[in-house]
PDB file of C-alpha atoms and ligand atoms in Angstrom:
ATOM      1  CA  MET A   1      73.759 -65.570-164.834  1.00 64.00           C
ATOM      2  CA  ASN A   2      73.787 -66.026-168.599  1.00 66.00           C
ATOM      3  CA  THR A   3      72.962 -69.662-168.733  1.00 69.00           C
ATOM      4  CA  THR A   4      70.938 -70.074-171.890  1.00 78.00           C
ATOM      5  CA  ILE A   5      67.266 -69.585-171.167  1.00 88.00           C
ATOM      6  CA  ASP A   6      64.251 -70.684-173.214  1.00 93.00           C
ATOM      7  CA  LEU A   7      61.256 -68.460-172.562  1.00 97.00           C
ATOM      8  CA  ARG A   8      59.025 -71.090-174.132  1.00 96.00           C
ATOM      9  CA  SER A   9      59.678 -73.436-171.200  1.00 96.00           C
ATOM     10  CA  PHE A  10      57.604 -71.180-168.912  1.00 98.00           C
ATOM     11  CA  LYS A  11      53.824 -70.966-168.557  1.00 98.00           C
ATOM     12  CA  ALA A  12      53.832 -67.175-168.289  1.00 98.00           C
ATOM     13  CA  VAL A  13      56.115 -64.301-169.277  1.00 98.00           C
ATOM     14  CA  ILE A  14      55.788 -61.011-167.375  1.00 99.00           C
ATOM     15  CA  PHE A  15      56.973 -57.916-169.240  1.00 98.00           C
ATOM     16  CA  ASP A  16      58.109 -54.633-167.785  1.00 98.00           C
ATOM     17  CA  VAL A  17      57.064 -51.649-169.940  1.00 98.00           C
ATOM     18  CA  ASP A  18      59.381 -48.633-169.834  1.00 98.00           C
ATOM     19  CA  GLY A  19      62.718 -49.434-171.375  1.00 98.00           C
ATOM     20  CA  THR A  20      61.680 -53.033-172.037  1.00 98.00           C
ATOM     21  CA  LEU A  21      58.595 -53.310-174.260  1.00 98.00           C
ATOM     22  CA  VAL A  22      59.130 -49.747-175.453  1.00 98.00           C
ATOM     23  CA  ASP A  23      61.942 -47.238-175.737  1.00 95.00           C
ATOM     24  CA  SER A  24      59.888 -44.730-173.767  1.00 98.00           C
ATOM     25  CA  GLU A  25      62.113 -42.778-171.429  1.00 97.00           C
ATOM     26  CA  ARG A  26      64.491 -40.542-173.433  1.00 97.00           C
ATOM     27  CA  HIS A  27      62.085 -39.222-176.059  1.00 95.00           C
ATOM     28  CA  GLY A  28      58.779 -40.031-174.317  1.00 98.00           C
ATOM     29  CA  HIS A  29      58.534 -39.527-170.581  1.00 98.00           C
ATOM     30  CA  ARG A  30      61.423 -37.046-170.464  1.00 98.00           C
ATOM     31  CA  VAL A  31      59.754 -34.854-173.110  1.00 98.00           C
ATOM     32  CA  ALA A  32      56.406 -35.095-171.301  1.00 98.00           C
ATOM     33  CA  PHE A  33      57.973 -34.032-168.008  1.00 98.00           C
ATOM     34  CA  ASN A  34      59.678 -31.053-169.678  1.00 98.00           C
ATOM     35  CA  LEU A  35      56.492 -29.922-171.431  1.00 98.00           C
ATOM     36  CA  SER A  36      54.576 -30.108-168.133  1.00 98.00           C
ATOM     37  CA  PHE A  37      57.248 -27.939-166.477  1.00 98.00           C
ATOM     38  CA  GLU A  38      57.094 -25.447-169.355  1.00 98.00           C
ATOM     39  CA  GLU A  39      53.280 -25.222-169.198  1.00 98.00           C
ATOM     40  CA  ALA A  40      53.522 -24.569-165.451  1.00 98.00           C
ATOM     41  CA  GLY A  41      55.926 -21.684-166.089  1.00 98.00           C
ATOM     42  CA  LEU A  42      58.825 -23.497-164.433  1.00 97.00           C
ATOM     43  CA  PRO A  43      62.396 -23.028-165.729  1.00 97.00           C
ATOM     44  CA  ASP A  44      63.314 -26.680-165.107  1.00 97.00           C
ATOM     45  CA  ARG A  45      64.213 -28.884-168.044  1.00 98.00           C
ATOM     46  CA  TRP A  46      65.597 -32.449-167.764  1.00 98.00           C
ATOM     47  CA  ASP A  47      68.259 -33.071-170.424  1.00 98.00           C
ATOM     48  CA  GLU A  48      69.031 -36.618-171.550  1.00 98.00           C
ATOM     49  CA  LEU A  49      72.028 -36.983-169.234  1.00 98.00           C
ATOM     50  CA  MET A  50      70.250 -35.661-166.116  1.00 98.00           C
ATOM     51  CA  TYR A  51      67.179 -37.782-166.862  1.00 98.00           C
ATOM     52  CA  GLY A  52      69.299 -40.949-166.869  1.00 97.00           C
ATOM     53  CA  GLN A  53      70.311 -40.128-163.297  1.00 97.00           C
ATOM     54  CA  LEU A  54      66.745 -39.210-162.274  1.00 98.00           C
ATOM     55  CA  LEU A  55      65.561 -42.626-163.496  1.00 97.00           C
ATOM     56  CA  GLU A  56      67.073 -44.105-160.356  1.00 96.00           C
ATOM     57  CA  VAL A  57      63.801 -43.003-158.719  1.00 97.00           C
ATOM     58  CA  THR A  58      60.914 -45.108-160.048  1.00 97.00           C
ATOM     59  CA  GLY A  59      57.501 -43.558-160.531  1.00 97.00           C
ATOM     60  CA  GLY A  60      57.056 -40.246-162.327  1.00 98.00           C
ATOM     61  CA  GLN A  61      55.390 -38.392-159.468  1.00 98.00           C
ATOM     62  CA  ARG A  62      58.087 -39.582-157.036  1.00 98.00           C
ATOM     63  CA  ARG A  63      60.741 -38.592-159.582  1.00 98.00           C
ATOM     64  CA  ILE A  64      59.459 -35.005-159.707  1.00 98.00           C
ATOM     65  CA  ARG A  65      59.215 -34.843-155.914  1.00 98.00           C
ATOM     66  CA  SER A  66      62.726 -36.242-155.431  1.00 98.00           C
ATOM     67  CA  TYR A  67      64.164 -33.804-157.990  1.00 98.00           C
ATOM     68  CA  LEU A  68      62.467 -30.761-156.421  1.00 98.00           C
ATOM     69  CA  GLN A  69      63.654 -31.733-152.934  1.00 98.00           C
ATOM     70  CA  ALA A  70      67.188 -32.282-154.223  1.00 97.00           C
ATOM     71  CA  PHE A  71      67.126 -28.705-155.526  1.00 95.00           C
ATOM     72  CA  GLY A  72      65.962 -27.145-152.268  1.00 96.00           C
ATOM     73  CA  SER A  73      62.176 -27.503-152.057  1.00 97.00           C
ATOM     74  CA  ASP A  74      60.802 -28.505-148.672  1.00 98.00           C
ATOM     75  CA  PRO A  75      59.014 -31.902-148.651  1.00 98.00           C
ATOM     76  CA  GLN A  76      55.494 -30.443-148.479  1.00 98.00           C
ATOM     77  CA  THR A  77      56.073 -28.050-151.384  1.00 98.00           C
ATOM     78  CA  ALA A  78      57.762 -30.766-153.436  1.00 98.00           C
ATOM     79  CA  GLU A  79      54.885 -33.174-152.785  1.00 98.00           C
ATOM     80  CA  ALA A  80      52.259 -30.580-153.737  1.00 98.00           C
ATOM     81  CA  MET A  81      54.091 -29.552-156.916  1.00 98.00           C
ATOM     82  CA  ALA A  82      54.602 -33.182-157.979  1.00 98.00           C
ATOM     83  CA  ALA A  83      50.918 -33.938-157.377  1.00 98.00           C
ATOM     84  CA  ARG A  84      50.003 -30.911-159.518  1.00 98.00           C
ATOM     85  CA  LEU A  85      52.430 -31.589-162.378  1.00 98.00           C
ATOM     86  CA  HIS A  86      52.194 -35.354-162.776  1.00 98.00           C
ATOM     87  CA  PRO A  87      48.586 -35.625-164.046  1.00 98.00           C
ATOM     88  CA  ARG A  88      49.360 -33.153-166.840  1.00 98.00           C
ATOM     89  CA  LYS A  89      52.582 -35.001-167.644  1.00 98.00           C
ATOM     90  CA  THR A  90      50.500 -38.166-167.977  1.00 98.00           C
ATOM     91  CA  GLU A  91      48.091 -36.452-170.396  1.00 98.00           C
ATOM     92  CA  ILE A  92      51.041 -35.257-172.490  1.00 98.00           C
ATOM     93  CA  MET A  93      52.473 -38.798-172.499  1.00 98.00           C
ATOM     94  CA  ARG A  94      49.137 -40.077-173.813  1.00 98.00           C
ATOM     95  CA  ASP A  95      49.351 -37.524-176.630  1.00 98.00           C
ATOM     96  CA  LEU A  96      52.940 -38.556-177.451  1.00 98.00           C
ATOM     97  CA  ILE A  97      51.837 -42.198-177.619  1.00 98.00           C
ATOM     98  CA  ALA A  98      48.907 -41.305-179.883  1.00 98.00           C
ATOM     99  CA  SER A  99      51.295 -39.417-182.196  1.00 97.00           C
ATOM    100  CA  GLY A 100      53.561 -42.473-182.538  1.00 96.00           C
ATOM    101  CA  SER A 101      56.478 -41.004-180.569  1.00 96.00           C
ATOM    102  CA  VAL A 102      56.955 -44.043-178.298  1.00 97.00           C
ATOM    103  CA  PRO A 103      58.079 -47.049-180.384  1.00 96.00           C
ATOM    104  CA  PRO A 104      58.427 -50.678-179.332  1.00 98.00           C
ATOM    105  CA  ARG A 105      62.001 -51.875-178.900  1.00 98.00           C
ATOM    106  CA  PRO A 106      63.305 -53.844-181.908  1.00 97.00           C
ATOM    107  CA  GLY A 107      62.323 -57.510-181.723  1.00 97.00           C
ATOM    108  CA  VAL A 108      59.659 -57.093-179.034  1.00 98.00           C
ATOM    109  CA  ALA A 109      56.620 -57.474-181.324  1.00 97.00           C
ATOM    110  CA  ARG A 110      58.104 -60.631-182.858  1.00 97.00           C
ATOM    111  CA  LEU A 111      58.832 -62.127-179.424  1.00 97.00           C
ATOM    112  CA  ILE A 112      55.299 -61.397-178.199  1.00 98.00           C
ATOM    113  CA  HIS A 113      53.861 -62.999-181.347  1.00 96.00           C
ATOM    114  CA  GLU A 114      56.073 -66.093-180.930  1.00 96.00           C
ATOM    115  CA  LEU A 115      55.239 -66.543-177.239  1.00 97.00           C
ATOM    116  CA  ALA A 116      51.500 -66.072-177.823  1.00 97.00           C
ATOM    117  CA  ALA A 117      51.642 -68.644-180.665  1.00 96.00           C
ATOM    118  CA  CYS A 118      53.115 -71.135-178.155  1.00 96.00           C
ATOM    119  CA  GLY A 119      50.141 -70.555-175.828  1.00 97.00           C
ATOM    120  CA  ILE A 120      52.254 -68.830-173.193  1.00 98.00           C
ATOM    121  CA  GLU A 121      50.333 -66.353-170.996  1.00 98.00           C
ATOM    122  CA  LEU A 122      51.620 -62.779-171.238  1.00 98.00           C
ATOM    123  CA  TYR A 123      51.427 -60.264-168.383  1.00 99.00           C
ATOM    124  CA  VAL A 124      52.636 -56.741-167.699  1.00 98.00           C
ATOM    125  CA  ALA A 125      54.076 -55.436-164.436  1.00 98.00           C
ATOM    126  CA  THR A 126      54.948 -51.750-164.636  1.00 98.00           C
ATOM    127  CA  THR A 127      55.562 -48.804-162.343  1.00 96.00           C
ATOM    128  CA  GLY A 128      53.949 -46.533-164.929  1.00 97.00           C
ATOM    129  CA  ASN A 129      50.470 -44.980-164.805  1.00 98.00           C
ATOM    130  CA  ARG A 130      47.616 -47.026-166.301  1.00 98.00           C
ATOM    131  CA  ALA A 131      46.286 -43.936-168.132  1.00 98.00           C
ATOM    132  CA  TRP A 132      49.142 -44.141-170.645  1.00 98.00           C
ATOM    133  CA  VAL A 133      50.110 -47.818-170.243  1.00 98.00           C
ATOM    134  CA  GLU A 134      46.859 -49.159-171.695  1.00 98.00           C
ATOM    135  CA  PRO A 135      46.777 -47.010-174.862  1.00 98.00           C
ATOM    136  CA  LEU A 136      50.460 -47.793-175.411  1.00 98.00           C
ATOM    137  CA  LEU A 137      49.974 -51.558-175.128  1.00 98.00           C
ATOM    138  CA  ASP A 138      46.862 -51.413-177.274  1.00 98.00           C
ATOM    139  CA  ARG A 139      48.570 -49.365-179.991  1.00 98.00           C
ATOM    140  CA  HIS A 140      51.573 -51.652-180.354  1.00 97.00           C
ATOM    141  CA  PHE A 141      50.401 -55.113-179.357  1.00 97.00           C
ATOM    142  CA  GLY A 142      46.615 -55.134-178.745  1.00 97.00           C
ATOM    143  CA  LEU A 143      45.397 -55.158-175.137  1.00 98.00           C
ATOM    144  CA  SER A 144      43.845 -58.605-175.623  1.00 97.00           C
ATOM    145  CA  ARG A 145      47.379 -60.052-175.998  1.00 97.00           C
ATOM    146  CA  PHE A 146      47.825 -59.707-172.242  1.00 98.00           C
ATOM    147  CA  ALA A 147      46.134 -61.958-169.682  1.00 98.00           C
ATOM    148  CA  GLY A 148      46.737 -59.291-167.029  1.00 98.00           C
ATOM    149  CA  ILE A 149      48.183 -55.786-166.671  1.00 98.00           C
ATOM    150  CA  VAL A 150      49.436 -54.460-163.318  1.00 98.00           C
ATOM    151  CA  THR A 151      50.443 -50.785-163.170  1.00 98.00           C
ATOM    152  CA  GLY A 152      51.656 -48.162-160.727  1.00 97.00           C
ATOM    153  CA  THR A 153      48.135 -46.777-160.566  1.00 97.00           C
ATOM    154  CA  GLU A 154      46.828 -49.668-158.494  1.00 97.00           C
ATOM    155  CA  ILE A 155      50.081 -50.989-157.003  1.00 97.00           C
ATOM    156  CA  THR A 156      51.597 -47.874-155.458  1.00 94.00           C
ATOM    157  CA  THR A 157      54.475 -49.675-153.723  1.00 97.00           C
ATOM    158  CA  LEU A 158      56.871 -49.288-156.633  1.00 97.00           C
ATOM    159  CA  LYS A 159      59.891 -51.245-157.906  1.00 98.00           C
ATOM    160  CA  PRO A 160      62.372 -52.329-156.603  1.00 98.00           C
ATOM    161  CA  ASP A 161      59.623 -53.495-154.243  1.00 98.00           C
ATOM    162  CA  PRO A 162      58.206 -56.816-155.585  1.00 98.00           C
ATOM    163  CA  ALA A 163      54.550 -55.750-155.119  1.00 98.00           C
ATOM    164  CA  ALA A 164      53.730 -55.448-158.839  1.00 98.00           C
ATOM    165  CA  TYR A 165      55.128 -58.906-159.600  1.00 98.00           C
ATOM    166  CA  LEU A 166      53.431 -60.440-156.560  1.00 98.00           C
ATOM    167  CA  GLU A 167      50.150 -58.981-157.848  1.00 98.00           C
ATOM    168  CA  VAL A 168      50.686 -60.624-161.241  1.00 98.00           C
ATOM    169  CA  LEU A 169      51.279 -63.961-159.483  1.00 98.00           C
ATOM    170  CA  ARG A 170      48.080 -63.419-157.470  1.00 98.00           C
ATOM    171  CA  ILE A 171      45.836 -62.610-160.447  1.00 98.00           C
ATOM    172  CA  SER A 172      47.399 -65.251-162.698  1.00 98.00           C
ATOM    173  CA  GLY A 173      47.298 -68.090-160.192  1.00 98.00           C
ATOM    174  CA  GLN A 174      50.651 -69.174-161.599  1.00 98.00           C
ATOM    175  CA  ARG A 175      53.528 -70.445-159.434  1.00 98.00           C
ATOM    176  CA  ALA A 176      56.576 -68.181-159.449  1.00 98.00           C
ATOM    177  CA  ALA A 177      58.654 -71.126-160.747  1.00 98.00           C
ATOM    178  CA  ASP A 178      56.464 -71.294-163.868  1.00 98.00           C
ATOM    179  CA  CYS A 179      56.890 -67.596-164.724  1.00 98.00           C
ATOM    180  CA  ILE A 180      59.765 -65.462-165.972  1.00 98.00           C
ATOM    181  CA  ALA A 181      60.098 -61.671-165.949  1.00 98.00           C
ATOM    182  CA  ILE A 182      61.684 -59.495-168.628  1.00 98.00           C
ATOM    183  CA  GLU A 183      63.118 -56.214-167.371  1.00 98.00           C
ATOM    184  CA  ASP A 184      65.516 -53.425-168.422  1.00 98.00           C
ATOM    185  CA  SER A 185      66.694 -51.924-165.126  1.00 98.00           C
ATOM    186  CA  GLY A 186      68.340 -52.764-161.830  1.00 98.00           C
ATOM    187  CA  ALA A 187      65.217 -51.786-159.878  1.00 98.00           C
ATOM    188  CA  GLY A 188      63.076 -53.962-162.124  1.00 98.00           C
ATOM    189  CA  VAL A 189      65.325 -57.020-161.886  1.00 98.00           C
ATOM    190  CA  THR A 190      65.481 -56.590-158.091  1.00 98.00           C
ATOM    191  CA  ALA A 191      61.671 -56.433-157.911  1.00 98.00           C
ATOM    192  CA  ALA A 192      61.178 -59.558-160.044  1.00 98.00           C
ATOM    193  CA  VAL A 193      63.794 -61.623-158.185  1.00 98.00           C
ATOM    194  CA  ALA A 194      62.400 -60.480-154.818  1.00 98.00           C
ATOM    195  CA  ALA A 195      59.040 -61.885-155.960  1.00 98.00           C
ATOM    196  CA  GLY A 196      60.720 -65.269-156.490  1.00 98.00           C
ATOM    197  CA  LEU A 197      60.921 -65.030-160.280  1.00 98.00           C
ATOM    198  CA  GLN A 198      63.722 -65.705-162.659  1.00 98.00           C
ATOM    199  CA  CYS A 199      64.415 -62.584-164.714  1.00 98.00           C
ATOM    200  CA  VAL A 200      65.866 -61.787-168.114  1.00 98.00           C
ATOM    201  CA  ALA A 201      67.476 -58.336-168.319  1.00 98.00           C
ATOM    202  CA  VAL A 202      67.394 -56.653-171.740  1.00 98.00           C
ATOM    203  CA  THR A 203      69.356 -53.542-170.860  1.00 98.00           C
ATOM    204  CA  ASN A 204      69.427 -50.306-172.851  1.00 98.00           C
ATOM    205  CA  ASP A 205      71.470 -47.117-173.110  1.00 97.00           C
ATOM    206  CA  TYR A 206      70.033 -45.823-169.816  1.00 97.00           C
ATOM    207  CA  THR A 207      70.405 -49.064-167.870  1.00 97.00           C
ATOM    208  CA  HIS A 208      73.460 -50.897-169.269  1.00 97.00           C
ATOM    209  CA  HIS A 209      75.497 -49.774-166.218  1.00 96.00           C
ATOM    210  CA  HIS A 210      72.896 -50.975-163.681  1.00 97.00           C
ATOM    211  CA  ASP A 211      73.567 -53.928-161.378  1.00 97.00           C
ATOM    212  CA  VAL A 212      71.497 -56.700-162.970  1.00 98.00           C
ATOM    213  CA  SER A 213      73.696 -59.497-161.586  1.00 97.00           C
ATOM    214  CA  SER A 214      70.668 -61.279-160.066  1.00 98.00           C
ATOM    215  CA  ALA A 215      69.185 -61.762-163.544  1.00 98.00           C
ATOM    216  CA  ALA A 216      69.322 -65.295-164.992  1.00 97.00           C
ATOM    217  CA  TYR A 217      70.230 -63.925-168.417  1.00 97.00           C
ATOM    218  CA  VAL A 218      71.477 -60.511-169.582  1.00 97.00           C
ATOM    219  CA  THR A 219      71.436 -59.184-173.128  1.00 97.00           C
ATOM    220  CA  ARG A 220      71.225 -55.900-175.000  1.00 97.00           C
ATOM    221  CA  SER A 221      68.905 -57.226-177.666  1.00 96.00           C
ATOM    222  CA  PHE A 222      65.595 -59.045-178.006  1.00 96.00           C
ATOM    223  CA  ALA A 223      67.104 -60.828-181.016  1.00 93.00           C
ATOM    224  CA  ASP A 224      68.725 -63.176-178.467  1.00 91.00           C
ATOM    225  CA  LEU A 225      65.278 -64.197-177.234  1.00 94.00           C
ATOM    226  CA  THR A 226      63.455 -64.814-180.514  1.00 88.00           C
ATOM    227  CA  ARG A 227      63.767 -67.800-182.857  1.00 82.00           C
TER     228      ARG A 227
HETATM  229  C1  XBP B   1      59.447 -46.981-165.293  1.00 72.66           C
HETATM  230  C2  XBP B   1      59.077 -45.893-164.372  1.00 72.66           C
HETATM  231  C3  XBP B   1      57.875 -45.053-164.699  1.00 72.66           C
HETATM  232  C4  XBP B   1      58.169 -44.136-165.878  1.00 72.66           C
HETATM  233  C5  XBP B   1      57.318 -42.871-165.823  1.00 72.66           C
HETATM  234  O1  XBP B   1      58.411 -47.934-165.185  1.00 72.66           O
HETATM  235  O2  XBP B   1      59.707 -45.726-163.343  1.00 72.66           O
HETATM  236  O3  XBP B   1      57.590 -44.305-163.552  1.00 72.66           O
HETATM  237  O4  XBP B   1      59.532 -43.696-165.823  1.00 72.66           O
HETATM  238  O5  XBP B   1      55.959 -43.247-165.846  1.00 72.66           O
HETATM  239  P1  XBP B   1      58.668 -49.494-165.615  1.00 72.66           P
HETATM  240  P2  XBP B   1      54.958 -42.546-164.805  1.00 72.66           P
HETATM  241  O6  XBP B   1      60.109 -49.621-166.078  1.00 72.66           O
HETATM  242  O7  XBP B   1      58.379 -50.263-164.336  1.00 72.66           O
HETATM  243  O8  XBP B   1      57.667 -49.762-166.709  1.00 72.66           O
HETATM  244  O9  XBP B   1      55.201 -41.053-164.898  1.00 72.66           O
HETATM  245  O10 XBP B   1      53.569 -42.952-165.252  1.00 72.66           O
HETATM  246  O11 XBP B   1      55.341 -43.109-163.453  1.00 72.66           O
HETATM  247 MG1   MG B   2      61.646 -50.497-167.019  1.00 72.66          MG
END
């Protein structure tokens, strides 16, 4: 870990979304979850501390289900409630994105510009729902920047499973050795490495305590990765 790494020596760079390309969890997804609970007449609200713990479960619908079961709901009720709440949460997240409430992390736009200028293919592998992922990527970077986008809508086996990264390798036709992943979380690094990829971890306030020891390089800032 933490050998120097030059992203420009790879043919493709695969970006995670939440917590990596964008600072989306604390003031984006968490707010959308809470508003969906409020609209449904539920008393539940996820504060910033609790949400950091709930992030251990990837996938918003699974996160709701896991939370409800942890607080006494039976599995069937939890599943039904999560299936009812999550689509509305996704709509609210789309609105938050449209209102500019989900910013890119500092240095990300510059890195994407630099990599694209070097002719490196850019991909996305996220657990998040395509319904908000696409408008987010388009707003901040332009969808055409990305040669391929894999989301939790079509790949429902979520991180830390490697399925999303294996799908990017399939659609790109690239060898794993020629690609590198950029992630923020332990689950994301585990997924990328399990797919045979080297991974750079750019951790954040929610993930700095995660085990990212299998990453090739760990930093808190994209400034380390740009020229
Ligand atoms: C992070 C996730 C996502 C988001 C919520 O995805 O686990 O589930 O927290 O989005 P990644 P959804 O870091 O892989 O981008 O509610 O659409 O799942
Ligand atoms: Mg992430």
